Tab-separated table of C-alpha atoms in Angstrom:
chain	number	residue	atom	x	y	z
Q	450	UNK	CA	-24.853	1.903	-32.688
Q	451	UNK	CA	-25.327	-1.119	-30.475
Q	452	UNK	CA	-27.761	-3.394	-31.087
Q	453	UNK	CA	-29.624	-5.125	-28.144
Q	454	UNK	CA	-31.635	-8.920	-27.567
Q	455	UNK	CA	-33.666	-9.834	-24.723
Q	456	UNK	CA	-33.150	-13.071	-23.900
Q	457	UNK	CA	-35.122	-14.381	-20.734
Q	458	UNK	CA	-34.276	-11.892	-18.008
Q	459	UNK	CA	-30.647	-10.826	-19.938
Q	460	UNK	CA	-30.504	-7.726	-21.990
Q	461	UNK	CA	-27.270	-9.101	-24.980
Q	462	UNK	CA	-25.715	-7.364	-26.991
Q	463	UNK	CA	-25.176	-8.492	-30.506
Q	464	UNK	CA	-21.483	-9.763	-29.861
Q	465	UNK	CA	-22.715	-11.781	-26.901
Q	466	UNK	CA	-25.822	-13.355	-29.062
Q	467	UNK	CA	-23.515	-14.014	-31.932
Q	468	UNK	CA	-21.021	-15.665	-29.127
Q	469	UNK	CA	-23.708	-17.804	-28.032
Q	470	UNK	CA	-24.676	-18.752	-31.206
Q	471	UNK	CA	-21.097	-19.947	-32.480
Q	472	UNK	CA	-20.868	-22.194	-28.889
Q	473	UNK	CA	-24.369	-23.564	-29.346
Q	474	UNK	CA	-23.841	-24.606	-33.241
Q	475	UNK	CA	-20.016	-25.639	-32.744
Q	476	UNK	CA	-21.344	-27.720	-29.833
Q	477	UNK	CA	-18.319	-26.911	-27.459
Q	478	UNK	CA	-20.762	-26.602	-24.472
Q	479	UNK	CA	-23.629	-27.908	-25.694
Q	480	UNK	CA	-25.474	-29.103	-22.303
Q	481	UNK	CA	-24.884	-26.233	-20.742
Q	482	UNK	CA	-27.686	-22.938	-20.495
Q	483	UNK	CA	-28.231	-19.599	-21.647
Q	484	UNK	CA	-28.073	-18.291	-18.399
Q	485	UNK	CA	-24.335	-20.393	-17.531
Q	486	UNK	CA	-22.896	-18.980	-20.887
Q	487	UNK	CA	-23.690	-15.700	-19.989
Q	488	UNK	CA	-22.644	-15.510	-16.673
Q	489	UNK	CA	-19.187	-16.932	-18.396
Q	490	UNK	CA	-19.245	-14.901	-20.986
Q	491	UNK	CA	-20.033	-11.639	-18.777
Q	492	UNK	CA	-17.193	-12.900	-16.234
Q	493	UNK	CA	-14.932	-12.848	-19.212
Q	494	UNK	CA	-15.971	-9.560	-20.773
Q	495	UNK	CA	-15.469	-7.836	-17.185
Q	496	UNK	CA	-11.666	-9.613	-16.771
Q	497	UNK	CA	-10.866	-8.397	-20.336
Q	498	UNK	CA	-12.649	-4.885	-20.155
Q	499	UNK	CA	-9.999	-4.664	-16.437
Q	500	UNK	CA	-7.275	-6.276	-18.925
Q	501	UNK	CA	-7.819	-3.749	-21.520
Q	502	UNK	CA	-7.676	-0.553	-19.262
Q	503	UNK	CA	-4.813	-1.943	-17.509
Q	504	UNK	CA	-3.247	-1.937	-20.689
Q	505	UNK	CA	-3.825	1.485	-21.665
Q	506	UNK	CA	-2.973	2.872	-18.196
Q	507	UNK	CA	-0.093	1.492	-18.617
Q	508	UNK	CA	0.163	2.831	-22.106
Q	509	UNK	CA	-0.392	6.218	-21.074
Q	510	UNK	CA	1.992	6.255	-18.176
Q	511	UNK	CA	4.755	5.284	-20.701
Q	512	UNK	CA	3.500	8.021	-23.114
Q	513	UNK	CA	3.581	10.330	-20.224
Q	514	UNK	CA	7.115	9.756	-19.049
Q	515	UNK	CA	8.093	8.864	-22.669
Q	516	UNK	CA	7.137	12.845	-22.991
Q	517	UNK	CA	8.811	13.847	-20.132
Q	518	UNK	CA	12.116	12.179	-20.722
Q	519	UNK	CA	12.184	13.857	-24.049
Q	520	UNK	CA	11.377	17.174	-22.723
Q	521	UNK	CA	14.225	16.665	-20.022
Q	522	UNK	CA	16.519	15.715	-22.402
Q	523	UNK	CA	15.522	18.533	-24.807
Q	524	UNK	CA	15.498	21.422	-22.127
Q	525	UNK	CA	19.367	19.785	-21.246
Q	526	UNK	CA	20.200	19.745	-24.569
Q	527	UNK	CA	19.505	23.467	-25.508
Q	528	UNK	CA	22.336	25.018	-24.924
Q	529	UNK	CA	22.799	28.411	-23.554
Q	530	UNK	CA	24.640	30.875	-25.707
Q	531	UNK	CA	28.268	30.713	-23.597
Q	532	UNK	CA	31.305	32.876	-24.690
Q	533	UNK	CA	34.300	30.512	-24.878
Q	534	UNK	CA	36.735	33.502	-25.072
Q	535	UNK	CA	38.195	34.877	-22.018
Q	536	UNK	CA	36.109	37.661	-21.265
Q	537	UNK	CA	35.849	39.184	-18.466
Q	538	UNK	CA	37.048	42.335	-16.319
Q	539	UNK	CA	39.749	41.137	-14.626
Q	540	UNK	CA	42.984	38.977	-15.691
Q	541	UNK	CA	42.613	35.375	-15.927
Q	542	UNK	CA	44.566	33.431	-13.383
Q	543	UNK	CA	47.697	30.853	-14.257
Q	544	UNK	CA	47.195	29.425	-10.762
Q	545	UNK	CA	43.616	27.993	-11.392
Q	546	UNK	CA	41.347	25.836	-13.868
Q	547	UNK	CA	38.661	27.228	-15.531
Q	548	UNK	CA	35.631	25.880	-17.903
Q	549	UNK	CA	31.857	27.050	-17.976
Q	550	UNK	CA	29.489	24.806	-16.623
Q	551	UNK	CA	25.511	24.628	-16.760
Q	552	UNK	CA	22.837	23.687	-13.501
Q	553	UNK	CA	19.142	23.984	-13.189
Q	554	UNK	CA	17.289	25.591	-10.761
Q	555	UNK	CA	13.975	24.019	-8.925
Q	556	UNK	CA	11.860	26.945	-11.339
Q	557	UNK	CA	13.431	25.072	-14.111
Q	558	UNK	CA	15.841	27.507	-15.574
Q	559	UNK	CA	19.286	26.647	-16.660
Q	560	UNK	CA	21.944	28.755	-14.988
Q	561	UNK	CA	25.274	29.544	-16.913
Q	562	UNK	CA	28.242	29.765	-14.561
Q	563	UNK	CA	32.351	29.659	-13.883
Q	564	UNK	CA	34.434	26.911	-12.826
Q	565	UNK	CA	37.395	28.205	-10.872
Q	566	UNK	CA	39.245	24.761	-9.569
Q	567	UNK	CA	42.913	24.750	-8.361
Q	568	UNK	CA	45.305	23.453	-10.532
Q	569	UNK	CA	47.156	21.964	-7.634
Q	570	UNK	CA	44.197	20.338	-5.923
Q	571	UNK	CA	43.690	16.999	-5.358
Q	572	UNK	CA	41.014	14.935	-3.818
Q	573	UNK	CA	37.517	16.120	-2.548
Q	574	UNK	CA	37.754	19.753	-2.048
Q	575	UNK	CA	35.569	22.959	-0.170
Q	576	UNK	CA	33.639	24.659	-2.798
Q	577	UNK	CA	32.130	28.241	-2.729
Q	578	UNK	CA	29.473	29.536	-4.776
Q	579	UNK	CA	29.777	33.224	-5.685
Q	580	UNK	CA	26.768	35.406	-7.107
Q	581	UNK	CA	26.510	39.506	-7.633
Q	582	UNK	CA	26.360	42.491	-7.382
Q	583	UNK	CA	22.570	42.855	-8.026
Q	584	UNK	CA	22.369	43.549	-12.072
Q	585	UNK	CA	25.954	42.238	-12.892
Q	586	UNK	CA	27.023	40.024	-14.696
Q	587	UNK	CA	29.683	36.925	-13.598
Q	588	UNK	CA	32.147	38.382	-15.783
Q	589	UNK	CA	32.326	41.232	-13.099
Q	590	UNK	CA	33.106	41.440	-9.308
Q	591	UNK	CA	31.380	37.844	-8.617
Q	592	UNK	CA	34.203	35.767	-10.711
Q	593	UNK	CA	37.058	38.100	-9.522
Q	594	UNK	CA	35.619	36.971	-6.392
Q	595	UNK	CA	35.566	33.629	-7.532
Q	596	UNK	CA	38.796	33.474	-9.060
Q	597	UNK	CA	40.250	34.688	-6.182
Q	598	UNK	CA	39.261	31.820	-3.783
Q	599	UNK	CA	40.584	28.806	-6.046
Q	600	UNK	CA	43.695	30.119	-5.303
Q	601	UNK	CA	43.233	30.104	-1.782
Q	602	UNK	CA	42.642	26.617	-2.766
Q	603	UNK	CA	38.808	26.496	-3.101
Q	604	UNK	CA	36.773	24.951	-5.458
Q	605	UNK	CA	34.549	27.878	-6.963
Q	606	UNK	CA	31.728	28.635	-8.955
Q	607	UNK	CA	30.407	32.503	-10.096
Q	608	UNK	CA	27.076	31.873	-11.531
Q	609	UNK	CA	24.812	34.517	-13.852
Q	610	UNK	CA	21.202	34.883	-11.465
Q	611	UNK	CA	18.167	34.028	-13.427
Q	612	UNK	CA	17.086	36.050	-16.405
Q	613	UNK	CA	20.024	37.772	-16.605
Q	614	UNK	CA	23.997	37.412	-18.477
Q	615	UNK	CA	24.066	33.952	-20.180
Q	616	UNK	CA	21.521	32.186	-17.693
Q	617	UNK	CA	18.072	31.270	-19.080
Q	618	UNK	CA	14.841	32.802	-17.611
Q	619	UNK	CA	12.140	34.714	-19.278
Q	620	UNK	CA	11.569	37.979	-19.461
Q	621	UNK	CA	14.876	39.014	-19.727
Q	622	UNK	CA	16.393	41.548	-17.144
Q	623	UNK	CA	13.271	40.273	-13.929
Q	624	UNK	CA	14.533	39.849	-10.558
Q	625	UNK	CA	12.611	37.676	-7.516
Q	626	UNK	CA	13.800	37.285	-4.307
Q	627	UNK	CA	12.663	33.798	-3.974
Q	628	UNK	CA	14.100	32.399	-7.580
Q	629	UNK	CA	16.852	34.425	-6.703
Q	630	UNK	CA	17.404	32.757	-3.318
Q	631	UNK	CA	16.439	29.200	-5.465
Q	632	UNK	CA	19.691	30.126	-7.506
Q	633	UNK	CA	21.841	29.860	-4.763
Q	634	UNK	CA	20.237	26.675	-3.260
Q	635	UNK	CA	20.523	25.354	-7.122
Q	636	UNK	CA	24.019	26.362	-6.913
Q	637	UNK	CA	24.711	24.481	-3.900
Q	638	UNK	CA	22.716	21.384	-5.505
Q	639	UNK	CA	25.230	21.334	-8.323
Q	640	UNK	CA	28.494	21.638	-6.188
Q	641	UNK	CA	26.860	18.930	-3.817
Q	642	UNK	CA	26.645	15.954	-6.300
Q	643	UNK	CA	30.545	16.766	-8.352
Q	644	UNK	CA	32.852	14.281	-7.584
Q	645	UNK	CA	35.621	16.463	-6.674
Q	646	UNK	CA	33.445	18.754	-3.455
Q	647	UNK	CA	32.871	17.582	-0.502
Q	648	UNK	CA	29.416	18.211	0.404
Q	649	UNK	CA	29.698	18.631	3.691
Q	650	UNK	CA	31.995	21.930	3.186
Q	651	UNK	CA	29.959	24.434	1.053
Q	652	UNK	CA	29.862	27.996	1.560
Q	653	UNK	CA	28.347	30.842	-0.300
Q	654	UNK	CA	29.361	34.630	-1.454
Q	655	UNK	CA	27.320	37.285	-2.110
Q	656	UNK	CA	27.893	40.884	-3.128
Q	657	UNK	CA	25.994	44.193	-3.163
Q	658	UNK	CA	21.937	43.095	-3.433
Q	659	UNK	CA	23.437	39.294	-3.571
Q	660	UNK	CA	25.009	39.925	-0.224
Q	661	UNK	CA	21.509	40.369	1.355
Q	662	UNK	CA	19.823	37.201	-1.126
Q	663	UNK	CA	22.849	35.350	0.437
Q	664	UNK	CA	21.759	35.655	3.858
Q	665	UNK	CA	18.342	34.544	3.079
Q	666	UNK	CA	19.935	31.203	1.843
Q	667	UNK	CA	21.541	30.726	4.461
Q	668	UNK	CA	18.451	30.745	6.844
Q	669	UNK	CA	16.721	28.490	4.097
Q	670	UNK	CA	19.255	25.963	3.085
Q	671	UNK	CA	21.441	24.228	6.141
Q	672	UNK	CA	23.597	22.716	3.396
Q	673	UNK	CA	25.255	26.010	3.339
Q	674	UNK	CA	27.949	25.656	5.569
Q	675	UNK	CA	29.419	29.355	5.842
Q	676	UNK	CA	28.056	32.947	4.283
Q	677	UNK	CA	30.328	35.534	3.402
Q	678	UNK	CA	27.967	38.952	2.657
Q	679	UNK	CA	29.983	41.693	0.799
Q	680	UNK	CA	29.227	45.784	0.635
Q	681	UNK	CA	25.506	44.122	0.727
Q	682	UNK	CA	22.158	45.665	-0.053
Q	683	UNK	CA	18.428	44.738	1.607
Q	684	UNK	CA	16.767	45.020	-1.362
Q	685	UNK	CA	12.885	44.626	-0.211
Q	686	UNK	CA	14.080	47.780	2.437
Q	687	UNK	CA	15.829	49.906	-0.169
Q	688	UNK	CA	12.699	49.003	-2.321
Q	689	UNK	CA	10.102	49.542	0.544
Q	690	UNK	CA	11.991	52.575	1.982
Q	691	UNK	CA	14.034	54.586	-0.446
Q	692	UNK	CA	17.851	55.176	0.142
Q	693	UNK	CA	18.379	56.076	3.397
Q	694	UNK	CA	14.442	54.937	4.480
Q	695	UNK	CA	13.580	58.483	3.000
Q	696	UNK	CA	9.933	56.952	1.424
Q	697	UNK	CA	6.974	56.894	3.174
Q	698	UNK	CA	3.855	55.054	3.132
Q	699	UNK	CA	2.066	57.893	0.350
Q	700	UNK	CA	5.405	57.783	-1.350
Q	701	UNK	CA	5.127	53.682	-1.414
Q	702	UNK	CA	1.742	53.926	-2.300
Q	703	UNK	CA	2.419	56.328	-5.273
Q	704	UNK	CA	5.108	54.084	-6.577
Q	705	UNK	CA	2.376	51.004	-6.829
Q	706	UNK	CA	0.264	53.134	-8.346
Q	707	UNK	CA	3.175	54.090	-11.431
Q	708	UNK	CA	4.126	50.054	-11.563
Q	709	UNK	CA	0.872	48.629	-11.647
Q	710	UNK	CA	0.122	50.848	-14.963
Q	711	UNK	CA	3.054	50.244	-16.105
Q	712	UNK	CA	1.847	46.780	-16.095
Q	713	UNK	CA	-1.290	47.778	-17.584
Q	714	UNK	CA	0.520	49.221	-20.438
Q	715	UNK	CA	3.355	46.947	-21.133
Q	716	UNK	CA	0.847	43.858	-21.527
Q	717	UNK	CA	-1.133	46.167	-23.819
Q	718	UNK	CA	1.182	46.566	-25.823
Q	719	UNK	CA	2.718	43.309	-25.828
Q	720	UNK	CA	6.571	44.601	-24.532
Q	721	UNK	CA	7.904	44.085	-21.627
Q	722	UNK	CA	10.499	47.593	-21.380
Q	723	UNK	CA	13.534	48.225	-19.201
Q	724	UNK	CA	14.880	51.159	-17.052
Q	725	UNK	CA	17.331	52.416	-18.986
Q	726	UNK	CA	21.117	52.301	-17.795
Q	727	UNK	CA	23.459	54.332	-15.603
Q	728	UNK	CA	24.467	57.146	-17.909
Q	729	UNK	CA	27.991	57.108	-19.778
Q	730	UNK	CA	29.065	60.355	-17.535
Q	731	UNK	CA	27.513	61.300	-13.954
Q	732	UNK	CA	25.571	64.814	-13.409
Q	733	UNK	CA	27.113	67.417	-11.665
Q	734	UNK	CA	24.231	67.250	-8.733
Q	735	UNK	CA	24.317	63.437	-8.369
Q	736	UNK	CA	25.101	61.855	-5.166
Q	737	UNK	CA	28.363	60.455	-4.719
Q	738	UNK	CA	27.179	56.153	-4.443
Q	739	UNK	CA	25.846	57.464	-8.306
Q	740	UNK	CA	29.138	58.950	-9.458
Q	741	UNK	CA	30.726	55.794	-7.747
Q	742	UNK	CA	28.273	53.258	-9.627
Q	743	UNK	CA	29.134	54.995	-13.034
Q	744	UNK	CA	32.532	54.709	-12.068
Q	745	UNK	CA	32.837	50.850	-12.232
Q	746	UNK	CA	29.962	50.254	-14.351
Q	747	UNK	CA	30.922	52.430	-17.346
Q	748	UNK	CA	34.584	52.682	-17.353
Q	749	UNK	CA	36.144	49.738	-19.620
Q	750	UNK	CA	39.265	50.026	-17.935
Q	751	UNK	CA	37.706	48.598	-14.399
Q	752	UNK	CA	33.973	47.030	-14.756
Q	753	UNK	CA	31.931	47.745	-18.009
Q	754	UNK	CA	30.689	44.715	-19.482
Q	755	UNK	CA	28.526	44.449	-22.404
Q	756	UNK	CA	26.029	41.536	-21.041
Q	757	UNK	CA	26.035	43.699	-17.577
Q	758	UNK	CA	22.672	45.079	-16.585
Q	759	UNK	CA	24.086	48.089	-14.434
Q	760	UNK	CA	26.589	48.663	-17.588
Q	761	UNK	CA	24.031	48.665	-20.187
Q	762	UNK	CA	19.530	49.004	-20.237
Q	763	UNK	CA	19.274	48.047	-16.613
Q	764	UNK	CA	16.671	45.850	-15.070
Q	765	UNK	CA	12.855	45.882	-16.559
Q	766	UNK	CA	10.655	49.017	-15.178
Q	767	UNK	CA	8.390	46.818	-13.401
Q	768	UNK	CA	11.008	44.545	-11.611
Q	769	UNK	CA	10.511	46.180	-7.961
Q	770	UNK	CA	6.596	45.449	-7.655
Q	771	UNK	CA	7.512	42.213	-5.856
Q	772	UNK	CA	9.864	43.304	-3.478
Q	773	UNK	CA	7.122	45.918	-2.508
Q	774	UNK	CA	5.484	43.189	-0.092
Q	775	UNK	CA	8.242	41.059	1.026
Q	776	UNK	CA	10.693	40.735	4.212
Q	777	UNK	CA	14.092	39.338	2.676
Q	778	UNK	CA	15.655	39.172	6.017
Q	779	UNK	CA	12.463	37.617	8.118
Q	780	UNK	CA	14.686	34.486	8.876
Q	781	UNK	CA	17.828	36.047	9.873
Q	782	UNK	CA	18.170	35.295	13.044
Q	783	UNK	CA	17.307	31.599	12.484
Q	784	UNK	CA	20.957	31.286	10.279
Q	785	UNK	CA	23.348	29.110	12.567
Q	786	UNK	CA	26.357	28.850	10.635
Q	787	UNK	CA	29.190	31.127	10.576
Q	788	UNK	CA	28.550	34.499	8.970
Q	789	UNK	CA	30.724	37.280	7.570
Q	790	UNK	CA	29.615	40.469	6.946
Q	791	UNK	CA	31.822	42.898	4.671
Q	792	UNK	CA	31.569	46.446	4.575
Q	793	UNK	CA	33.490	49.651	3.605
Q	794	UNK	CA	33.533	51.968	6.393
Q	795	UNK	CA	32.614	55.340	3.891
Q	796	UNK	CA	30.178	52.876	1.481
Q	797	UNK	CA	26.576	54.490	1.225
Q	798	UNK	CA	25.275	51.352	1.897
Q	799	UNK	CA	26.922	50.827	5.653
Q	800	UNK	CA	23.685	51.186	7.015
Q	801	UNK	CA	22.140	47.543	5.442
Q	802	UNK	CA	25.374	45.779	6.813
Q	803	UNK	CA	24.989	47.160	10.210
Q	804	UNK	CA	21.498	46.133	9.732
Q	805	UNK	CA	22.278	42.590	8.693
Q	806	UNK	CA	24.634	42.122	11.414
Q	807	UNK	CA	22.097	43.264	14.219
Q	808	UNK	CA	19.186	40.837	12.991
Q	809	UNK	CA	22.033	37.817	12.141
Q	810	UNK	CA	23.415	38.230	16.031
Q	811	UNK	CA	19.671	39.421	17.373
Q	812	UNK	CA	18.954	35.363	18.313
Q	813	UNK	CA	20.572	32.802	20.204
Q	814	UNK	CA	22.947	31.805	17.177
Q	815	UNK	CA	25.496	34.934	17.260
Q	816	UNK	CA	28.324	33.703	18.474
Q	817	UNK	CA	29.827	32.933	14.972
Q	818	UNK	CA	28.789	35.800	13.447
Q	819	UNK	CA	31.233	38.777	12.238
Q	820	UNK	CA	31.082	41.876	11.081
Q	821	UNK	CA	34.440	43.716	9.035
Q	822	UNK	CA	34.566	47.695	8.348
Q	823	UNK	CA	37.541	47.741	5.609
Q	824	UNK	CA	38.921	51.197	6.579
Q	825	UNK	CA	37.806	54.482	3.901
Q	826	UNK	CA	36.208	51.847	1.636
Q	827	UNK	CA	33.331	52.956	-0.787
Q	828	UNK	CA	30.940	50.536	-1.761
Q	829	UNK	CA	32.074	49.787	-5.246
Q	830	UNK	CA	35.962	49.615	-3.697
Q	831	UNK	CA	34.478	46.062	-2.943
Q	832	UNK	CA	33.644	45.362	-6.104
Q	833	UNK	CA	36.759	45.270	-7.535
Q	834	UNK	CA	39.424	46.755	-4.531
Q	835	UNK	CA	39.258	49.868	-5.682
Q	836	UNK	CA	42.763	52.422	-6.034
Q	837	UNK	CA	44.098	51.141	-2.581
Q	838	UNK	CA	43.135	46.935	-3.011
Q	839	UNK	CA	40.296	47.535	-0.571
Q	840	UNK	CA	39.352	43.851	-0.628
Q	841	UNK	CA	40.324	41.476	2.223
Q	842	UNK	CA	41.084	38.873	0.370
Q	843	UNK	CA	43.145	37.339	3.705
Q	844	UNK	CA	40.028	37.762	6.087
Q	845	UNK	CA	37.635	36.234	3.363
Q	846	UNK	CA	39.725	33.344	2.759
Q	847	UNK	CA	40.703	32.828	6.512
Q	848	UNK	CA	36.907	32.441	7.312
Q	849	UNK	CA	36.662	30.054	4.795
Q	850	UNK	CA	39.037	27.450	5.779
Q	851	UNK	CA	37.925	27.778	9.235
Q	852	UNK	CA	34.522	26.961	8.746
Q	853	UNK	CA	33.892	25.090	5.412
């Protein structure tokens, strides 16, 4: 508790009286007033009281990025789980360099991925970053891709999306088509500052639902020189719409209804739960795009992977609510570099790359836009090439060098 003097017309407290006192009996001012050694004294205590918060300020802003420096360097320094072995679903390359690296995305999870570089390359190269299909794994068709393309001579990265494979992300198994789209832009971030890319000649790859997030990037991120879009997917239609637009608005409606207690129920209980997989052997009433997903999902001899999605519990129930209310492709039109758009003339999924193509040339930027039917190809033929090397590895690589 402070204790307060009134002296004339000043109200002291008892450091200031005992102040006064000291001067007054030490006689180092001795002519000089009360009201002179207060107004000194009160100068003084106002300079020191700006002083003193000046000082903590300070303090705190060193506290504060004292704090954030050490979360920086902690978040850096935990390491993802990465597989060092060899292990993917395809044969590793003698023609090309490889080595996992790790980036960040601007939601502030670390993204696992694979370098593919040219063993033969010198100086600042073209660099291509390679993501999908939706709910696989870079082990899969996105490094085959990958691998593919450094020897064409390309620098190349196939990166695990967000919550899923060996990236970070919480919960496990969630897709968003905005971090989604962020993990391309992060991509392109990452292959923009390496010494060995030019920056000015980055393209992008994107397969199945990643051929459609691809797009979107493009139309977002003008550092993204050239899009190839393979055997893609609009996800927010497929969502919105059902296969072959076969949902109405009831049936839209009704499917709210089912996620949003889903919701309810998960958080209840604490659990967030997933779809459950493809199964190991197809129905004999499923469609054929199901039989041809089990196909190359399941079979260890041409996709199955055991940190695959598609190949294993499949994404979380809930995972489509978002997609329920979006437009993925809203910007399409607005995407003014070159864009390739791959599709297998028998795929299922034809219709969203003839879709893609009409909104991508629908604006006054069509001219370098393209769209390839690979003759009798399925959709999954594109995964991998199929039994009859459905792939056009030539085309891909061809619009490449001409454009990045």
């Amino acid at each position: 508790m402070t204790t307060v003097y009134k002296v004339t017309n000043y109200f002291l407290s008892r450091t200031e009286v005992l102040i006064i006192q000291l001067s007054i009996k030490m006689v180092i001012i001795p002519e000089i007033c009360i009201t002179q050694v207060l107004g000194i004294i009160r100068t003084f205590a106002a300079d020191m009281k700006k002083i003193v918060l000046s000082i903590i300020m300070l303090a705190m802003t060193t506290v504060t990025t004292n704090a954030q420096d050490v979360q920086n360097k902690a978040a850096e320094n935990s390491t993802l789980q990465l597989v060092n072995e060899w292990d993917k679903t395809f044969p590793k390359s003698d023609k090309v360099r490889h080595e996992k690296v790790t980036f960040r995305n601007r939601f502030g999870i670390m993204l696992a991925a694979d370098l593919y570089v040219p063993k033969e390359a010198e100086g600042k190269m073209a660099a291509i970053a390679v993501s999908g299909p939706f709910g696989a794994v870079k082990e899969q068709a996105s490094g085959l891709y990958a691998q593919r393309m450094a020897e064409e001579g390309f620098l190349t990265i196939a990166f695990d999306p967000s919550f899923t494979g060996e990236s970070g992300g919480e919960p496990r198994y969630s897709s968003s088509m905005d971090i989604n789209t962020e993990d391309f832009c992060a991509a392109v971030d990452y292959l923009s500052c390496r010494d060995d890319v030019d920056a000015g000649r980055i393209g992008i790859l994107g397969i199945c639902g990643w051929g459609g997030i691809a797009l979107n990037a493009a139309a977002l991120d003008p550092r993204i020189k050239a899009t190839v879009s393979v055997t893609l997917y609009n996800m927010t239609r497929v969502t919105q719409q059902g296969y072959f637009d076969s949902m109405d608005e009831d049936a839209r409606f009704k499917l709210k209804q089912q996620l949003a207690e889903q919701r309810t129920e998960e958080y209840r209980k604490g659990e967030i739960l997933p779809q459950g997989g493809l199964p190991a052997e197809a129905p004999s009433d499923a469609s054929d795009f199901f039989k041809q997903y089990i196909a190359y999902y399941k079979s260890e001899a041409r996709g199955y992977h055991p940190r695959s999605l598609n190949s294993n519990m499949g994404w979380n129930i809930t995972s489509p609510l978002m997609r329920l209310n979006q437009n993925l492709w809203i910007a399409a039109d607005e995407i003014r570099t070159p864009v390739l758009i791959v599709h297998g003339e028998k795929a299922h999924s034809r219709y969203f790359g003839e879709e893609a193509y009409q909104k991508v040339t629908s604006g006054k930027y069509a001219d370098n836009k393209r769209l390839l039917i690979v003759p009798n190809a399925t959709h999954c033929d594109l995964y991998d090439g199929g039994d009859g090397n459905y792939i056009p590895w030539n085309e891909i690589a061809s619009f490449y060098r001409s454009n990045i």
